[in-house]
Every structure is written in C-alpha cells, then in structure tokens.
mmCIF file with all atom_site columns, C-alpha atoms in Angstrom:
data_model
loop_
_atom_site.group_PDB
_atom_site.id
_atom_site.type_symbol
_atom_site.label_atom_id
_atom_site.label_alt_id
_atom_site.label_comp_id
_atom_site.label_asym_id
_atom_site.label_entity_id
_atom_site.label_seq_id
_atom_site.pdbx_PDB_ins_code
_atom_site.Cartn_x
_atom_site.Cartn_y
_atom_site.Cartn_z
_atom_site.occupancy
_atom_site.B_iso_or_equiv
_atom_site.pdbx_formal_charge
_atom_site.auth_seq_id
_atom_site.auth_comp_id
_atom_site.auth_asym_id
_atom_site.auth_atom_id
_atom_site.pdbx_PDB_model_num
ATOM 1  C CA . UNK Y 1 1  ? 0.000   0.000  0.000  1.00 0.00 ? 1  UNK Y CA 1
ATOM 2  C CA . UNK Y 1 2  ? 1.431   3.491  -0.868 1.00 0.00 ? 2  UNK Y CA 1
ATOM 3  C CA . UNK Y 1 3  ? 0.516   6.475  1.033  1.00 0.00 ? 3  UNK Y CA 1
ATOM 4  C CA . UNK Y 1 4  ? 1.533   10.195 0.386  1.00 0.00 ? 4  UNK Y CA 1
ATOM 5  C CA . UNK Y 1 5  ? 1.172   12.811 2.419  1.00 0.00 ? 5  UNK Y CA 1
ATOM 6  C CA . UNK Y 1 6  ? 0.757   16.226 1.431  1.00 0.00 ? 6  UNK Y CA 1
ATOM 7  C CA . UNK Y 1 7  ? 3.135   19.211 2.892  1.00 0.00 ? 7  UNK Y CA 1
ATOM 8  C CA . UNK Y 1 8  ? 0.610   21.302 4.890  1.00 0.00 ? 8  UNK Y CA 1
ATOM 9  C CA . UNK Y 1 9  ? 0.720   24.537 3.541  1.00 0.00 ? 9  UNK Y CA 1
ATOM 10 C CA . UNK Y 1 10 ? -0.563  27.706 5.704  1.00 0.00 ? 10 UNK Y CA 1
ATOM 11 C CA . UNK Y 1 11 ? -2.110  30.622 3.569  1.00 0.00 ? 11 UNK Y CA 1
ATOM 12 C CA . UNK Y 1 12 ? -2.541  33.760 5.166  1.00 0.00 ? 12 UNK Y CA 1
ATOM 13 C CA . UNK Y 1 13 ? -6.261  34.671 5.547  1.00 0.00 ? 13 UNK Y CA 1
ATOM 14 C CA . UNK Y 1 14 ? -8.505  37.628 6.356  1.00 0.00 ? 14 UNK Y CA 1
ATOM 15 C CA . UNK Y 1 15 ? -10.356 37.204 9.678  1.00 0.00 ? 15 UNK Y CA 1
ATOM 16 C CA . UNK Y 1 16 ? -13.965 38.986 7.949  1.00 0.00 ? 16 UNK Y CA 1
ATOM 17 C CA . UNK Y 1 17 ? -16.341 38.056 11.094 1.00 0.00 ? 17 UNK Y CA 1
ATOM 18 C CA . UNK Y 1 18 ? -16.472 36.712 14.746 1.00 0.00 ? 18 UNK Y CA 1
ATOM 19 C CA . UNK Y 1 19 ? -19.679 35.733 16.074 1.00 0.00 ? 19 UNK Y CA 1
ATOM 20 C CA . UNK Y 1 20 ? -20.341 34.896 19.395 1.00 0.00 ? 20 UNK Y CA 1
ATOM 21 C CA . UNK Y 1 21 ? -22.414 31.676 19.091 1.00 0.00 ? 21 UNK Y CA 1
ATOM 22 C CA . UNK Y 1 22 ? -22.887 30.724 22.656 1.00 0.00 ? 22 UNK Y CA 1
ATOM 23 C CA . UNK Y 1 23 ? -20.959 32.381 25.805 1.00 0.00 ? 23 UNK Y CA 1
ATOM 24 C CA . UNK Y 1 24 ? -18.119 29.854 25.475 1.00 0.00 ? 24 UNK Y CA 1
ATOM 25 C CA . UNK Y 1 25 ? -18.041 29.621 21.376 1.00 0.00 ? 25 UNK Y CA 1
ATOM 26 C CA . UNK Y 1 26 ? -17.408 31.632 18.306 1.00 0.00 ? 26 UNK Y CA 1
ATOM 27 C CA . UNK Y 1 27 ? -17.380 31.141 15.219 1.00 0.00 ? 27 UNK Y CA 1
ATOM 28 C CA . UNK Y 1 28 ? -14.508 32.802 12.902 1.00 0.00 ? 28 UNK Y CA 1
ATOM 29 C CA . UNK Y 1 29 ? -15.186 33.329 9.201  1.00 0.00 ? 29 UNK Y CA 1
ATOM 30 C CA . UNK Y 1 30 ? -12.321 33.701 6.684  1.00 0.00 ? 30 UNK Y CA 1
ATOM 31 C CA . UNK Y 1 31 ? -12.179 35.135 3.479  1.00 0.00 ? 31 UNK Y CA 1
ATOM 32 C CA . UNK Y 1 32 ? -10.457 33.031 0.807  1.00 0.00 ? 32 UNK Y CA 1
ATOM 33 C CA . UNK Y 1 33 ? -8.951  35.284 -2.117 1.00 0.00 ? 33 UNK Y CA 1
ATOM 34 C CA . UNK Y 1 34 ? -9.934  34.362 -5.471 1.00 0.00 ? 34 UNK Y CA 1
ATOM 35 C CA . UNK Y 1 35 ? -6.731  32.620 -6.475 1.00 0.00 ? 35 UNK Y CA 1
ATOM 36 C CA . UNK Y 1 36 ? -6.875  30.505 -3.431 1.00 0.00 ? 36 UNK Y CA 1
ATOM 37 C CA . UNK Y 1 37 ? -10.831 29.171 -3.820 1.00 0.00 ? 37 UNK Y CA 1
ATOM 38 C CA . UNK Y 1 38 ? -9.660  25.715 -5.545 1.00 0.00 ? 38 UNK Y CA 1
ATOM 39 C CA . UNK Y 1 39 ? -7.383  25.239 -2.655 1.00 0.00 ? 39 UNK Y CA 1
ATOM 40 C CA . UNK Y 1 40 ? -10.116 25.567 0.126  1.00 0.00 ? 40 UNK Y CA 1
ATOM 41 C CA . UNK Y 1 41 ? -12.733 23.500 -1.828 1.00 0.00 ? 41 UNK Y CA 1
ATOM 42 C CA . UNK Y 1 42 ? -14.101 21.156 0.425  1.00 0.00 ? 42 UNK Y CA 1
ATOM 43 C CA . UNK Y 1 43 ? -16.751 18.432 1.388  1.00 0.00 ? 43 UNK Y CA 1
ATOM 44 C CA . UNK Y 1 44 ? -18.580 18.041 4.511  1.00 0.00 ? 44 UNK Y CA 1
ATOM 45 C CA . UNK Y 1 45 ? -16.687 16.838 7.436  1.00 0.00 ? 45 UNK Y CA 1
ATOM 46 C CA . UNK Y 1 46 ? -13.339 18.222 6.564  1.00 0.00 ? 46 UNK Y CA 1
ATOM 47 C CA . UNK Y 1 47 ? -11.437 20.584 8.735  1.00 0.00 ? 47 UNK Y CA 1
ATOM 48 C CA . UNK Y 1 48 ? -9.233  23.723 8.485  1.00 0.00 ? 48 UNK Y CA 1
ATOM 49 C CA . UNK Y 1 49 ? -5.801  23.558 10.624 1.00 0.00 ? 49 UNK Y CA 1
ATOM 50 C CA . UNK Y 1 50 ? -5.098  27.397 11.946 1.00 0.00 ? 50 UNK Y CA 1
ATOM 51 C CA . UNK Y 1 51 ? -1.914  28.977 13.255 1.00 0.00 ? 51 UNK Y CA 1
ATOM 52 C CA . UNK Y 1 52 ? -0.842  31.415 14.812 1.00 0.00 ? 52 UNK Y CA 1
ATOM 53 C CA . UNK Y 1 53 ? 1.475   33.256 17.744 1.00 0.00 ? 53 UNK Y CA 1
ATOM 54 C CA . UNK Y 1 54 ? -0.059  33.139 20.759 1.00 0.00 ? 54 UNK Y CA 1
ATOM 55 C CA . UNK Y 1 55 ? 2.804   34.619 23.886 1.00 0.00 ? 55 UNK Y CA 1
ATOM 56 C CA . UNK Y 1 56 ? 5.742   33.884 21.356 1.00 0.00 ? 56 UNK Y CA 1
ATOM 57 C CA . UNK Y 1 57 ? 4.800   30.584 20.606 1.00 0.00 ? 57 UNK Y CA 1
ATOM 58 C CA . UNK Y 1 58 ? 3.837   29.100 17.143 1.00 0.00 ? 58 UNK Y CA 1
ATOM 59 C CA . UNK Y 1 59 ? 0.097   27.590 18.070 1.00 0.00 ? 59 UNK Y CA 1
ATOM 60 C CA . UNK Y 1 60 ? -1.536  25.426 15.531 1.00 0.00 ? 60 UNK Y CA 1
ATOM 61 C CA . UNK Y 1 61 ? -5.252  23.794 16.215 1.00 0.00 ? 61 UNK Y CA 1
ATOM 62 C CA . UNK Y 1 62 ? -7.729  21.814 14.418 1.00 0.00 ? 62 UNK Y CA 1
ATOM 63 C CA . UNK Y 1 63 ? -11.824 22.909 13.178 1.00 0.00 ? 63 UNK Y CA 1
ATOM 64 C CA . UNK Y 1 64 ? -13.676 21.253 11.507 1.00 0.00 ? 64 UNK Y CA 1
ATOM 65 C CA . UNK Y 1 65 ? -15.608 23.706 8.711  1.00 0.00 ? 65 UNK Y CA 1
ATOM 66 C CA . UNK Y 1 66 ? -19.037 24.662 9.583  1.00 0.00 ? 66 UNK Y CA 1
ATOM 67 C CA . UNK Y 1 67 ? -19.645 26.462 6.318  1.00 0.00 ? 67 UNK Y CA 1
ATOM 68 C CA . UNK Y 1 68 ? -22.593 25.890 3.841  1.00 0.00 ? 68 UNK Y CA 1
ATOM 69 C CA . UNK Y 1 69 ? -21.025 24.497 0.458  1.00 0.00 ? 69 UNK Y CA 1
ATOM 70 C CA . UNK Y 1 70 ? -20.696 26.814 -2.021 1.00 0.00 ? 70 UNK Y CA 1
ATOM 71 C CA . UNK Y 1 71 ? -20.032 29.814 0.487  1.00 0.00 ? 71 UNK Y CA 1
ATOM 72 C CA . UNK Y 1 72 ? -17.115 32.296 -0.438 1.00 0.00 ? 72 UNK Y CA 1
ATOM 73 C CA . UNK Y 1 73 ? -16.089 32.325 3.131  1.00 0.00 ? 73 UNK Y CA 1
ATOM 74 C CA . UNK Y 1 74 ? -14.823 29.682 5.375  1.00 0.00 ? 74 UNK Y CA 1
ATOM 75 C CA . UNK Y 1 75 ? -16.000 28.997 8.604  1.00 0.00 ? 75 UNK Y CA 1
ATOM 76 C CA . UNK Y 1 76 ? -15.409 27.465 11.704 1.00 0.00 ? 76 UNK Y CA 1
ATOM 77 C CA . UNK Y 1 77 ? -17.132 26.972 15.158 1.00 0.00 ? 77 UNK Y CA 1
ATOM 78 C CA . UNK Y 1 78 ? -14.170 27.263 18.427 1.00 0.00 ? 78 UNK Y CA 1
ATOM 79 C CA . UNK Y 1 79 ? -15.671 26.379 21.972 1.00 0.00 ? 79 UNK Y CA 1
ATOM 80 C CA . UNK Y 1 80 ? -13.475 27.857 24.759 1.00 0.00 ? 80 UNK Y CA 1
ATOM 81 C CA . UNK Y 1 81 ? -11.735 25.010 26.369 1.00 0.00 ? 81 UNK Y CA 1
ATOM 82 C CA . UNK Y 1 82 ? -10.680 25.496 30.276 1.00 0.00 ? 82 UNK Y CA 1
ATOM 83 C CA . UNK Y 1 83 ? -6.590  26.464 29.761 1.00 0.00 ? 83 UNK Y CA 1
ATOM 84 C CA . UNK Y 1 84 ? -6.991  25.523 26.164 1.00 0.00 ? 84 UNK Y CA 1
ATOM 85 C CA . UNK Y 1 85 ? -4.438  28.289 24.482 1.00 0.00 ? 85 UNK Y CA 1
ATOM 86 C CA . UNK Y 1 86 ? -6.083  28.547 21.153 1.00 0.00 ? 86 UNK Y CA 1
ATOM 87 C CA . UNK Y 1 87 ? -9.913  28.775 22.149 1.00 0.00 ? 87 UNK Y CA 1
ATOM 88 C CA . UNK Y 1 88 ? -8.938  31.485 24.816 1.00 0.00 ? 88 UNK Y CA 1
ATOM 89 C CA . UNK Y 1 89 ? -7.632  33.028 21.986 1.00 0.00 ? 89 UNK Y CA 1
ATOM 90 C CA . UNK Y 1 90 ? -10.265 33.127 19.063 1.00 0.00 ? 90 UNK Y CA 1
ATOM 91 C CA . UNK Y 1 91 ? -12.373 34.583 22.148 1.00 0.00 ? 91 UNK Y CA 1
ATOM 92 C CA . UNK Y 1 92 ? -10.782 37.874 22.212 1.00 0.00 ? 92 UNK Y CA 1
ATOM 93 C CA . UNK Y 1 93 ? -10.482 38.306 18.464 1.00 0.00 ? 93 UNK Y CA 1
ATOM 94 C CA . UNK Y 1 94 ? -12.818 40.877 16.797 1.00 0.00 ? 94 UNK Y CA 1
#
C-alpha cells in the first residue's frame, strides 16, 4: 500500500467576522482570495488547521468547517476550552 502525504501549507487569511455563538463559542469566518478558492474546496466533514502566535509561541489547532457548500467564506465553530491556548484566543479576536 502506498501512502503520500501532502506538505501542509498555511495561507494567510482575512479574519472577515467573529460571532459569538454561545458564551463559550465563536465562530470565525475567513475570506479566501480568489486565487486561493480551488485550494479551500471542500466536502462536509473536513477541517481547516489554523496557526498562529499566541505569547511567542507558534500555536496550531484543528476545526472542523461549519460552512454551507458553495459559500465564499470559510467557517469554523471554536468552543473555549478550560486552559486551552487557542480557544482562549479566538475569544478575544474581533
């Protein structure tokens, strides 16, 4: 059996809304520029991996995408987590 794996590659994206869905979740929507759409095609049940600096520190987590198909913006849903570094995070952004 051969596998491959893909190199993840990271793409810089525009944060264009936080909602608050519930008092210990948002949900963070992303823009995806036109020359990047074929990249972030996706199918129900797939998931976006985000990174970022949080205190120094290179922080990467795991959503799953809670956008409808067909939707020029990406979304996903991140429920604060007691000491969880990422969630504490996306709960400050704006």
């Amino acid at each position: 059996m051969n596998q491959t794996t893909a190199t993840p590659q990271f793409h810089t994206l525009e944060v264009t809304d936080v909602q608050q869905d519930t008092l210990e979740s948002v949900v963070l929507s992303f823009r995806i520029p036109l020359e990047l759409t074929e990249s972030y095609a996706f199918i129900p049940g797939q998931y976006l991996t985000l990174r970022s600096t949080i205190n120094g520190h290179e922080t990467r987590r795991s959503y799953s995408i809670c956008s409808p198909l067909g939707s020029p913006h990406l979304s996903v849903g991140i429920k604060r987590i007691e000491d969880g570094l990422f969630s504490n995070y996306a709960q400050t952004l704006k």
